[in-house]
Amino acid sequence: MIDTHTHLYAEEFDEDRKVAIQRALDKGITEFYLPAIDSESHEKMLQLEAEYPNQIFSMMGLHPCYVKPESWEKELEIVKNYIDQRHFPAIGEIGIDLYWDKTTLDIQVKAFEQQIDWAIEMDLPIVIHTRESFEETFEVLERKKHPKLRGIFHCFSGDLQQAKHAIDLNFILGIGGVVTFKNGKIDQFLNEIPLDKIVLETDSPYLAPVPHRGKRNESSYLDLVAGKLVNIYGKDFTEIDRVTSENAKKLFKF
């Protein structure tokens, strides 16, 4: 299995990071993709990647919640400096978040568009964070349409129409713990989405799947997400693992 979105460098793992990673490896998770947040966490993220060079891969980008009026342009300079220096499998996580702060929408859009431009220029996928902002996110993607623009709608929690719109725009859906929630809703239509348009993720330490909901999430719980897809698609675990892993490898080109 491949965890396409996990914050293993987060402080929630400071007490037992190696143990948590080993639990995931023991479960058969072979690759972990770390989304960037902002410059304060880059060092921890890249250091963790260096410790597990064959399993852990860092992305690079500026998370929309950290697009601040006083610092976003400087943060983007740091991102650009990194992606000019070395290869990353994706630009992310980037996007628009209107749950925490609606007042920064204009600069969130600017930061999102700039990072999309870099991804197209470098032929890299993007990993999109969208919270209470599907309409605004789609507006940007429609505006920036390009044959090379592709990626993941991370932690997809929209409806069937939004899922189809994302796929039409050459994106796939990141499915995590939300699919196990009683009120998650995506389990009600996910079987209408082809399995080759889905990748697995945990978003750990956030959004732990049932029966761990409300506790710290970790990558070893990815099998619970895959297990839910077994029920939704009526396919065996091996097939869910094989197809979603192939989807991830094809997107990240690893």
XYZ file of N, CA and C in Angstrom:
762
model
N 0.838 -1.198 0.000
C 0.000 0.000 0.000
C 0.874 1.249 0.000
N 0.312 2.333 -0.512
C 1.022 3.609 -0.549
C 0.171 4.668 0.151
N 0.746 5.304 1.148
C 0.080 6.424 1.818
C 0.488 7.694 1.076
N -0.420 8.234 0.267
C -0.078 9.373 -0.586
C -0.119 10.709 0.131
N -0.480 10.713 1.432
C -0.576 12.000 2.136
C -0.501 11.748 3.636
N 0.680 11.985 4.210
C 0.841 11.783 5.644
C 1.863 12.772 6.198
N 1.512 13.405 7.319
C 2.383 14.402 7.959
C 3.201 13.723 9.056
N 4.025 12.770 8.695
C 4.796 12.018 9.687
C 5.797 12.870 10.451
N 6.111 14.046 9.912
C 7.061 14.938 10.587
C 6.375 15.823 11.623
N 5.044 15.733 11.741
C 4.291 16.581 12.672
C 4.681 16.295 14.119
N 4.503 17.294 14.982
C 4.924 17.154 16.379
C 4.161 16.045 17.098
N 2.979 15.683 16.591
C 2.201 14.605 17.213
C 2.958 13.280 17.208
N 3.991 13.166 16.362
C 4.777 11.930 16.299
C 6.141 12.051 16.978
N 6.390 13.164 17.635
C 7.716 13.392 18.206
C 8.116 12.329 19.236
N 7.140 11.749 19.937
C 7.455 10.770 20.989
C 7.700 9.367 20.448
N 7.124 9.050 19.273
C 7.202 7.644 18.817
C 7.244 7.524 17.291
N 7.886 8.473 16.629
C 7.857 8.519 15.159
C 8.369 7.229 14.529
N 9.533 6.770 14.951
C 10.112 5.566 14.341
C 9.227 4.343 14.572
N 8.638 4.270 15.747
C 7.747 3.144 16.069
C 6.500 3.189 15.189
N 5.942 4.383 15.013
C 4.744 4.537 14.182
C 5.037 4.177 12.725
N 6.211 4.596 12.244
C 6.600 4.260 10.869
C 6.801 2.757 10.729
N 7.420 2.137 11.733
C 7.645 0.689 11.671
C 6.319 -0.076 11.669
N 5.342 0.417 12.440
C 4.022 -0.236 12.436
C 3.428 -0.235 11.030
N 3.605 0.900 10.345
C 3.089 1.007 8.978
C 3.842 0.082 8.028
N 5.169 0.059 8.143
C 5.968 -0.836 7.299
C 5.561 -2.293 7.528
N 5.306 -2.633 8.782
C 4.896 -4.003 9.115
C 3.537 -4.352 8.520
N 2.708 -3.341 8.298
C 1.389 -3.552 7.689
C 1.476 -3.676 6.164
N 2.678 -3.451 5.606
C 2.821 -3.569 4.160
C 2.732 -2.249 3.425
N 2.862 -1.149 4.143
C 2.889 0.162 3.482
C 4.334 0.421 3.060
N 4.528 0.577 1.764
C 5.890 0.619 1.217
C 6.378 2.028 0.916
N 5.440 2.966 0.706
C 5.828 4.338 0.372
C 4.935 5.327 1.119
N 5.540 6.451 1.504
C 4.840 7.511 2.232
C 5.173 8.837 1.552
N 4.168 9.631 1.245
C 4.390 10.935 0.610
C 4.023 12.040 1.598
N 4.999 12.915 1.855
C 4.839 13.967 2.859
C 4.508 15.290 2.194
N 3.338 15.866 2.467
C 3.013 17.194 1.938
C 3.690 18.271 2.767
N 4.172 19.301 2.086
C 4.778 20.435 2.784
C 3.690 21.358 3.333
N 4.026 22.104 4.366
C 3.106 23.067 4.978
C 3.641 24.490 4.773
N 4.737 24.796 5.446
C 5.411 26.082 5.260
C 6.860 25.924 5.711
N 7.621 27.003 5.662
C 9.062 26.915 5.892
C 9.435 26.459 7.304
N 8.542 26.610 8.262
C 8.873 26.208 9.634
C 9.007 24.694 9.785
N 8.387 23.947 8.872
C 8.433 22.484 9.000
C 9.252 21.806 7.905
N 9.814 22.571 6.972
C 10.575 21.959 5.877
C 11.734 21.098 6.389
N 12.476 21.627 7.352
C 13.674 20.927 7.815
C 13.326 19.568 8.407
N 12.281 19.524 9.245
C 11.872 18.251 9.849
C 11.405 17.276 8.771
N 10.672 17.787 7.793
C 10.153 16.942 6.716
C 11.298 16.349 5.894
N 12.228 17.189 5.478
C 13.331 16.738 4.625
C 14.304 15.833 5.383
N 14.445 16.081 6.660
C 15.305 15.223 7.479
C 14.725 13.817 7.576
N 13.389 13.740 7.735
C 12.729 12.441 7.819
C 12.866 11.692 6.488
N 12.728 12.417 5.399
C 12.915 11.810 4.083
C 14.324 11.229 3.964
N 15.318 11.965 4.453
C 16.711 11.515 4.373
C 16.953 10.244 5.190
N 16.184 10.088 6.267
C 16.338 8.901 7.116
C 15.736 7.650 6.483
N 14.736 7.846 5.610
C 14.061 6.724 4.951
C 14.013 6.979 3.441
N 15.178 7.017 2.788
C 15.231 7.461 1.389
C 14.485 6.584 0.397
N 14.226 5.328 0.755
C 13.533 4.426 -0.165
C 12.039 4.302 0.115
N 11.593 4.900 1.220
C 10.181 4.784 1.584
C 9.456 6.133 1.672
N 10.179 7.174 2.082
C 9.531 8.463 2.357
C 9.967 9.503 1.332
N 8.982 10.195 0.775
C 9.239 11.185 -0.270
C 8.521 12.493 0.064
N 9.275 13.575 0.058
C 8.716 14.894 0.382
C 8.151 15.574 -0.858
N 7.030 16.272 -0.676
C 6.529 17.202 -1.676
C 7.026 18.601 -1.274
N 6.713 19.590 -2.107
C 7.073 20.960 -1.739
C 5.947 21.894 -2.182
N 5.569 22.819 -1.282
C 4.516 23.777 -1.594
C 4.153 24.575 -0.359
N 3.247 25.513 -0.535
C 2.750 26.343 0.576
C 1.275 26.055 0.804
N 0.980 25.511 1.971
C -0.393 25.159 2.381
C -1.241 26.429 2.459
N -2.482 26.383 1.950
C -3.307 27.607 1.928
C -3.564 28.228 3.297
N -3.583 27.428 4.350
C -3.806 27.988 5.692
C -2.622 28.817 6.176
N -1.482 28.691 5.478
C -0.292 29.431 5.863
C 0.045 30.522 4.844
N -0.943 30.852 4.014
C -0.814 31.993 3.107
C -1.245 33.231 3.891
N -0.268 33.933 4.450
C -0.527 35.083 5.320
C -0.085 36.371 4.617
N -0.824 37.466 4.812
C -0.481 38.720 4.127
C 0.960 39.154 4.314
N 1.509 38.926 5.498
C 2.849 39.437 5.805
C 3.973 38.512 5.310
N 3.649 37.283 4.915
C 4.737 36.337 4.636
C 4.587 35.476 3.386
N 3.415 35.503 2.729
C 3.176 34.513 1.667
C 4.138 34.642 0.490
N 4.511 35.869 0.147
C 5.423 36.031 -0.989
C 6.817 35.482 -0.664
N 7.276 35.726 0.552
C 8.561 35.184 0.991
C 8.509 33.656 1.040
N 7.397 33.122 1.532
C 7.225 31.663 1.596
C 7.281 31.048 0.195
N 6.662 31.718 -0.767
C 6.693 31.198 -2.138
C 8.106 31.242 -2.719
N 8.879 32.247 -2.356
C 10.277 32.309 -2.793
C 11.053 31.091 -2.279
N 10.777 30.706 -1.040
C 11.443 29.542 -0.444
C 11.047 28.271 -1.189
N 9.753 28.140 -1.485
C 9.272 26.988 -2.247
C 9.971 26.908 -3.602
N 10.017 28.046 -4.307
C 10.626 28.080 -5.635
C 12.110 27.711 -5.563
N 12.774 28.183 -4.536
C 14.191 27.877 -4.366
C 14.410 26.366 -4.234
N 13.542 25.714 -3.449
C 13.646 24.261 -3.277
C 13.395 23.521 -4.592
N 12.327 23.873 -5.293
C 11.990 23.097 -6.495
C 12.962 23.364 -7.640
N 13.706 24.471 -7.552
C 14.766 24.711 -8.528
C 16.013 23.882 -8.221
N 16.165 23.503 -6.951
C 17.389 22.815 -6.512
C 17.340 21.310 -6.685
N 16.149 20.709 -6.497
C 16.066 19.242 -6.495
C 14.693 18.782 -6.975
N 14.602 17.490 -7.208
C 13.333 16.930 -7.672
C 12.400 16.631 -6.495
N 11.137 16.931 -6.675
C 10.075 16.515 -5.769
C 9.030 15.771 -6.594
N 8.353 14.784 -6.018
C 7.343 14.048 -6.776
C 6.075 14.855 -7.059
N 5.865 15.949 -6.312
C 4.665 16.763 -6.508
C 4.830 18.124 -5.851
N 4.013 19.076 -6.296
C 3.873 20.368 -5.624
C 2.659 20.246 -4.713
N 2.861 20.399 -3.409
C 1.735 20.244 -2.511
C 2.153 20.324 -1.034
N 1.229 20.552 -0.092
C -0.150 20.651 -0.515
C -0.507 22.121 -0.725
N -1.239 22.383 -1.762
C -1.595 23.743 -2.149
C -3.104 23.796 -2.379
N -3.647 25.001 -2.477
C -5.080 25.088 -2.745
C -5.745 26.269 -2.079
N -6.995 26.046 -1.657
C -7.797 27.113 -1.045
C -8.546 26.550 0.158
N -8.466 27.240 1.280
C -9.168 26.850 2.508
C -9.964 28.048 3.017
N -11.277 27.936 2.962
C -12.142 29.018 3.443
C -12.845 28.651 4.748
N -12.390 27.569 5.362
C -12.945 27.170 6.656
C -12.352 28.035 7.763
N -11.032 28.231 7.718
C -10.346 28.954 8.794
C -10.307 30.461 8.559
N -10.164 30.877 7.317
C -9.992 32.318 7.068
C -10.459 32.681 5.659
N -11.586 33.362 5.577
C -12.105 33.794 4.277
C -11.459 35.102 3.801
N -10.827 35.828 4.716
C -10.310 37.168 4.368
C -9.072 37.095 3.472
N -8.422 35.932 3.422
C -7.194 35.810 2.625
C -7.456 35.161 1.264
N -8.707 35.073 0.859
C -9.031 34.378 -0.395
C -8.215 34.900 -1.570
N -8.098 36.214 -1.701
C -7.417 36.760 -2.883
C -5.953 36.325 -2.941
N -5.254 36.340 -1.801
C -3.843 35.930 -1.838
C -3.716 34.401 -1.880
N -4.702 33.691 -1.316
C -4.697 32.235 -1.461
C -4.776 31.853 -2.937
N -5.643 32.542 -3.676
C -5.791 32.277 -5.111
C -4.478 32.583 -5.844
N -3.857 33.710 -5.508
C -2.592 34.075 -6.154
C -1.505 33.036 -5.884
N -1.408 32.601 -4.627
C -0.402 31.592 -4.261
C -0.684 30.264 -4.964
N -1.953 29.885 -5.023
C -2.374 28.655 -5.691
C -2.004 28.707 -7.173
N -2.335 29.816 -7.824
C -2.066 29.956 -9.256
C -0.566 29.954 -9.548
N 0.209 30.620 -8.716
C 1.652 30.652 -8.923
C 2.243 29.246 -8.852
N 1.792 28.478 -7.866
C 2.330 27.129 -7.692
C 1.845 26.181 -8.787
N 0.654 26.411 -9.300
C 0.179 25.655 -10.465
C 1.080 25.942 -11.665
N 1.422 27.199 -11.855
C 2.298 27.576 -12.974
C 3.637 26.838 -12.882
N 4.203 26.770 -11.676
C 5.472 26.063 -11.502
C 5.315 24.578 -11.798
N 4.206 23.996 -11.350
C 3.966 22.565 -11.580
C 3.870 22.265 -13.081
N 3.175 23.117 -13.810
C 3.060 22.940 -15.258
C 4.427 23.080 -15.912
N 5.154 24.101 -15.501
C 6.494 24.369 -16.053
C 7.431 23.181 -15.829
N 7.305 22.550 -14.646
C 8.203 21.442 -14.299
C 7.587 20.076 -14.561
N 6.380 20.060 -15.110
C 5.671 18.819 -15.418
C 5.497 17.942 -14.176
N 5.049 18.581 -13.083
C 4.800 17.877 -11.821
C 3.312 17.891 -11.485
N 2.817 16.830 -10.841
C 1.438 16.865 -10.349
C 1.317 17.812 -9.160
N 0.105 18.233 -8.863
C -0.156 19.033 -7.662
C -1.068 18.250 -6.721
N -0.945 18.524 -5.447
C -1.805 17.912 -4.435
C -2.613 19.036 -3.809
N -3.931 18.971 -4.023
C -4.823 20.091 -3.689
C -5.512 19.897 -2.349
N -5.405 20.923 -1.516
C -6.178 21.041 -0.278
C -7.362 21.954 -0.583
N -8.562 21.436 -0.428
C -9.748 22.274 -0.652
C -10.720 22.052 0.494
N -11.015 23.118 1.219
C -11.960 23.010 2.334
C -12.946 24.171 2.257
N -14.217 23.800 2.106
C -15.293 24.778 1.908
C -14.952 25.720 0.749
N -14.367 25.162 -0.308
C -13.873 26.013 -1.394
C -13.885 25.310 -2.760
N -14.769 24.341 -2.928
C -14.781 23.627 -4.207
C -15.017 24.578 -5.380
N -15.984 25.463 -5.232
C -16.316 26.380 -6.325
C -15.108 27.244 -6.700
N -14.459 27.813 -5.700
C -13.295 28.679 -5.938
C -12.122 27.884 -6.524
N -11.950 26.663 -6.030
C -10.862 25.806 -6.525
C -11.080 25.450 -7.990
N -12.298 25.058 -8.322
C -12.612 24.715 -9.711
C -12.441 25.921 -10.639
N -12.786 27.093 -10.153
C -12.608 28.308 -10.968
C -11.145 28.490 -11.351
N -10.256 28.287 -10.380
C -8.821 28.415 -10.651
C -8.373 27.343 -11.643
N -8.791 26.108 -11.421
C -8.360 25.003 -12.287
C -8.873 25.167 -13.715
N -10.098 25.674 -13.859
C -10.645 25.918 -15.199
C -9.829 27.009 -15.904
N -9.441 28.009 -15.127
C -8.669 29.114 -15.673
C -7.268 28.658 -16.095
N -6.733 27.709 -15.348
C -5.348 27.260 -15.557
C -5.261 25.969 -16.379
N -6.340 25.576 -17.003
C -6.371 24.314 -17.751
C -5.139 24.160 -18.644
N -4.541 22.971 -18.586
C -3.327 22.715 -19.371
C -3.150 21.197 -19.451
N -2.634 20.690 -20.557
C -2.441 19.238 -20.681
C -1.579 18.634 -19.578
N -0.675 19.420 -19.001
C 0.209 18.909 -17.952
C -0.371 19.086 -16.545
N -1.497 19.785 -16.429
C -2.073 20.029 -15.101
C -2.825 18.787 -14.643
N -2.358 18.211 -13.558
C -2.924 16.963 -13.042
C -2.592 16.861 -11.557
N -3.168 15.889 -10.880
C -2.825 15.707 -9.482
C -3.905 15.021 -8.680
N -3.916 15.316 -7.379
C -4.828 14.680 -6.424
C -5.662 15.739 -5.721
N -6.972 15.491 -5.632
C -7.814 16.236 -4.700
C -7.686 15.508 -3.370
N -6.766 15.995 -2.539
C -6.463 15.359 -1.252
C -7.680 15.414 -0.336
N -7.860 14.337 0.428
C -8.949 14.256 1.417
C -10.284 14.642 0.779
N -10.602 13.998 -0.334
C -11.809 14.381 -1.055
C -13.044 14.152 -0.182
N -13.865 15.199 -0.065
C -15.072 15.100 0.765
C -16.266 15.767 0.074
N -16.175 15.910 -1.246
C -17.259 16.545 -1.993
C -18.360 15.567 -2.361
N -19.229 15.992 -3.280
C -20.323 15.127 -3.736
C -19.957 14.481 -5.071
N -20.871 13.689 -5.620
C -20.598 12.957 -6.853
C -20.301 13.900 -8.022
N -21.072 14.971 -8.118
C -20.861 15.931 -9.207
C -19.466 16.562 -9.120
N -19.052 16.913 -7.905
C -17.722 17.507 -7.708
C -16.621 16.489 -7.995
N -16.870 15.235 -7.639
C -15.899 14.180 -7.926
C -15.707 14.032 -9.435
N -16.814 14.031 -10.166
C -16.736 13.888 -11.624
C -16.070 15.105 -12.260
N -16.342 16.288 -11.698
C -15.718 17.513 -12.206
C -14.197 17.444 -12.026
N -13.766 16.998 -10.853
C -12.332 16.863 -10.579
C -11.686 15.897 -11.570
N -12.333 14.775 -11.821
C -11.797 13.770 -12.741
C -11.754 14.316 -14.166
N -12.781 15.068 -14.552
C -12.803 15.685 -15.888
C -11.632 16.644 -16.077
N -11.156 17.216 -14.972
C -10.035 18.158 -15.023
C -8.677 17.445 -14.904
N -8.710 16.110 -15.019
C -7.490 15.297 -15.015
C -6.915 15.085 -13.615
N -7.803 15.078 -12.618
C -7.375 14.821 -11.246
C -7.934 13.492 -10.758
N -7.267 12.936 -9.739
C -7.782 11.755 -9.067
C -8.114 12.129 -7.629
N -8.797 11.243 -6.934
C -9.303 11.549 -5.596
C -8.476 10.853 -4.524
N -8.048 11.612 -3.520
C -7.371 11.051 -2.356
C -8.418 10.643 -1.332
N -8.491 9.354 -1.041
C -9.517 8.830 -0.129
C -8.861 8.373 1.169
N -9.346 8.928 2.272
C -8.802 8.608 3.590
C -9.872 8.246 4.585
N -9.631 8.575 5.845
C -10.506 8.163 6.939
C -11.954 8.597 6.818
N -12.194 9.702 6.116
C -13.572 10.213 5.971
C -14.497 9.149 5.376
N -13.954 8.270 4.530
C -14.795 7.250 3.883
C -15.366 6.260 4.899
N -14.772 6.207 6.100
C -15.268 5.288 7.139
C -16.258 5.950 8.090
N -16.439 7.279 7.966
C -17.325 8.006 8.882
C -18.786 7.793 8.489
N -19.656 7.681 9.489
C -21.086 7.518 9.221
C -21.655 8.715 8.470
N -21.141 9.903 8.783
C -21.633 11.128 8.126
C -20.705 11.594 7.008
N -19.776 10.722 6.594
C -18.792 11.105 5.583
C -19.367 11.275 4.197
N -20.436 10.538 3.908
C -21.229 10.640 2.672
C -20.554 10.121 1.413
N -19.231 10.225 1.305
C -18.604 9.816 0.049
C -18.753 8.315 -0.197
N -18.933 7.521 0.879
C -19.106 6.075 0.699
C -20.393 5.747 -0.056
N -21.336 6.701 -0.099
C -22.628 6.461 -0.743
C -22.546 6.504 -2.270
N -21.506 7.143 -2.827
C -21.410 7.230 -4.285
C -20.059 6.794 -4.845
N -19.129 6.457 -3.969
C -17.769 6.209 -4.436
C -17.697 5.065 -5.451
N -18.605 4.096 -5.351
C -18.577 2.980 -6.295
C -18.924 3.419 -7.716
N -19.396 4.650 -7.885
C -19.646 5.188 -9.221
C -18.391 5.828 -9.817
N -17.347 5.928 -9.014
C -16.056 6.477 -9.469
C -15.130 5.308 -9.783
N -14.553 5.260 -10.973
C -13.646 4.145 -11.305
C -12.487 4.057 -10.309
N -12.129 2.847 -9.955
C -11.059 2.642 -8.979
C -9.727 3.200 -9.468
N -9.568 3.308 -10.786
C -8.302 3.853 -11.295
C -8.220 5.375 -11.171
N -9.239 5.974 -10.544
C -9.231 7.417 -10.269
C -9.084 7.706 -8.779
N -8.569 6.718 -8.040
C -8.491 6.846 -6.577
C -7.106 6.448 -6.069
N -6.616 7.200 -5.071
C -5.436 6.788 -4.312
C -5.791 6.805 -2.827
N -5.017 6.051 -2.062
C -5.242 5.969 -0.617
C -4.377 6.987 0.115
N -4.884 7.473 1.231
C -4.126 8.404 2.075
C -4.638 8.315 3.495
N -3.838 8.810 4.437
C -4.323 8.905 5.824
C -4.493 10.348 6.282
N -3.657 11.255 5.791
C -3.576 12.624 6.313
C -3.209 12.606 7.794
N -2.519 11.545 8.223
C -2.121 11.469 9.627
C -1.234 12.676 9.985
N -1.389 13.200 11.204
C -2.102 12.653 12.366
C -3.588 13.015 12.435
N -4.147 13.523 11.356
C -5.539 13.987 11.349
C -6.469 12.934 10.747
N -7.777 13.080 11.048
C -8.841 12.313 10.383
C -8.661 10.799 10.475
N -8.421 10.325 11.682
C -8.269 8.879 11.866
C -9.552 8.150 11.486
N -9.421 7.004 10.810
C -10.609 6.242 10.419
C -11.256 5.551 11.620
N -12.519 5.197 11.469
C -13.199 4.359 12.460
C -12.427 3.028 12.520
N -12.143 2.459 13.691
C -12.654 2.789 15.022
C -11.765 3.741 15.839
N -10.830 4.425 15.183
C -9.909 5.311 15.907
C -10.325 6.779 15.792
N -11.510 7.042 15.262
C -11.922 8.423 15.009
C -11.799 9.273 16.277
N -11.217 10.464 16.115
C -11.034 11.370 17.242
C -9.685 11.219 17.930
N -8.962 10.153 17.571
C -7.627 9.945 18.131
C -6.577 10.318 17.083
N -5.316 10.207 17.446
C -4.252 10.484 16.487
C -4.293 9.452 15.365
N -4.255 9.929 14.157
C -4.182 9.033 13.006
C -2.724 8.672 12.740
N -2.501 7.539 12.103
C -1.151 7.175 11.684
C -1.238 6.330 10.420
N -0.114 6.229 9.716
C -0.105 5.569 8.411
C -0.484 4.091 8.487
N -0.264 3.458 9.626
C -0.605 2.035 9.742
C -2.107 1.788 9.643
N -2.899 2.842 9.788
C -4.358 2.695 9.678
C -4.840 2.711 8.232
N -3.906 2.786 7.291
C -4.296 2.832 5.881
C -5.076 1.583 5.473
N -4.806 0.455 6.134
C -5.523 -0.771 5.794
C -7.016 -0.668 6.116
N -7.370 0.198 7.066
C -8.788 0.391 7.397
C -9.504 1.149 6.284
N -8.787 2.072 5.657
C -9.342 2.791 4.502
C -9.508 1.827 3.335
N -8.461 1.050 3.069
C -8.529 0.066 1.988
C -9.631 -0.957 2.253
N -9.782 -1.352 3.515
C -10.828 -2.313 3.876
C -12.220 -1.795 3.593
N -12.432 -0.507 3.809
C -13.730 0.100 3.494
C -13.974 0.071 1.983
N -12.915 0.284 1.193
C -13.063 0.239 -0.265
C -13.363 -1.175 -0.755
N -12.907 -2.180 -0.023
C -13.255 -3.567 -0.341
C -14.774 -3.726 -0.335
N -15.410 -3.176 0.697
C -16.870 -3.254 0.806
C -17.566 -2.422 -0.264
N -17.046 -1.221 -0.520
C -17.686 -0.306 -1.468
C -17.610 -0.836 -2.903
N -16.452 -1.370 -3.280
C -16.245 -1.797 -4.673
C -16.511 -3.282 -4.903
N -16.629 -4.039 -3.804
C -16.860 -5.471 -3.963
C -15.675 -6.187 -4.572
N -14.466 -5.664 -4.310
C -13.240 -6.294 -4.796
C -12.401 -6.710 -3.594
N -11.496 -7.667 -3.795
C -10.704 -8.107 -2.650
C -9.604 -7.095 -2.327
N -9.058 -7.256 -1.142
C -8.083 -6.305 -0.615
C -6.873 -6.173 -1.544
N -6.413 -7.291 -2.060
C -5.228 -7.290 -2.930
C -5.453 -6.428 -4.166
N -6.669 -6.517 -4.714
C -6.983 -5.735 -5.912
C -7.065 -4.246 -5.606
N -7.670 -3.891 -4.472
C -7.733 -2.486 -4.050
C -6.320 -1.932 -3.883
N -5.470 -2.704 -3.213
C -4.079 -2.302 -2.999
C -3.355 -2.141 -4.333
N -3.488 -3.126 -5.213
C -2.759 -3.117 -6.485
C -3.142 -1.907 -7.343
N -4.428 -1.673 -7.504
C -4.878 -0.598 -8.392
C -4.535 0.777 -7.817
N -4.811 0.992 -6.537
C -4.535 2.310 -5.951
C -3.029 2.589 -5.900
N -2.222 1.551 -5.670
C -0.768 1.736 -5.659
C -0.255 2.072 -7.056
N -0.790 1.397 -8.056
C -0.410 1.700 -9.444
C -0.775 3.138 -9.792
N -1.953 3.569 -9.333
C -2.394 4.949 -9.597
C -1.408 5.951 -9.010
N -0.974 5.683 -7.775
C -0.036 6.589 -7.093
C 1.317 6.621 -7.815
N 1.813 5.440 -8.168
C 3.128 5.380 -8.829
C 3.103 6.061 -10.193
N 2.005 5.895 -10.888
C 1.878 6.524 -12.198
C 1.860 8.046 -12.055
N 1.132 8.537 -11.054
C 1.038 9.992 -10.861
C 2.367 10.573 -10.413
N 2.995 9.955 -9.414
C 4.236 10.490 -8.862
C 5.467 10.103 -9.687
N 5.283 9.188 -10.637
C 6.373 8.737 -11.527
C 7.536 8.149 -10.752
N 7.244 7.434 -9.665
C 8.276 6.748 -8.884
C 8.165 5.255 -9.133
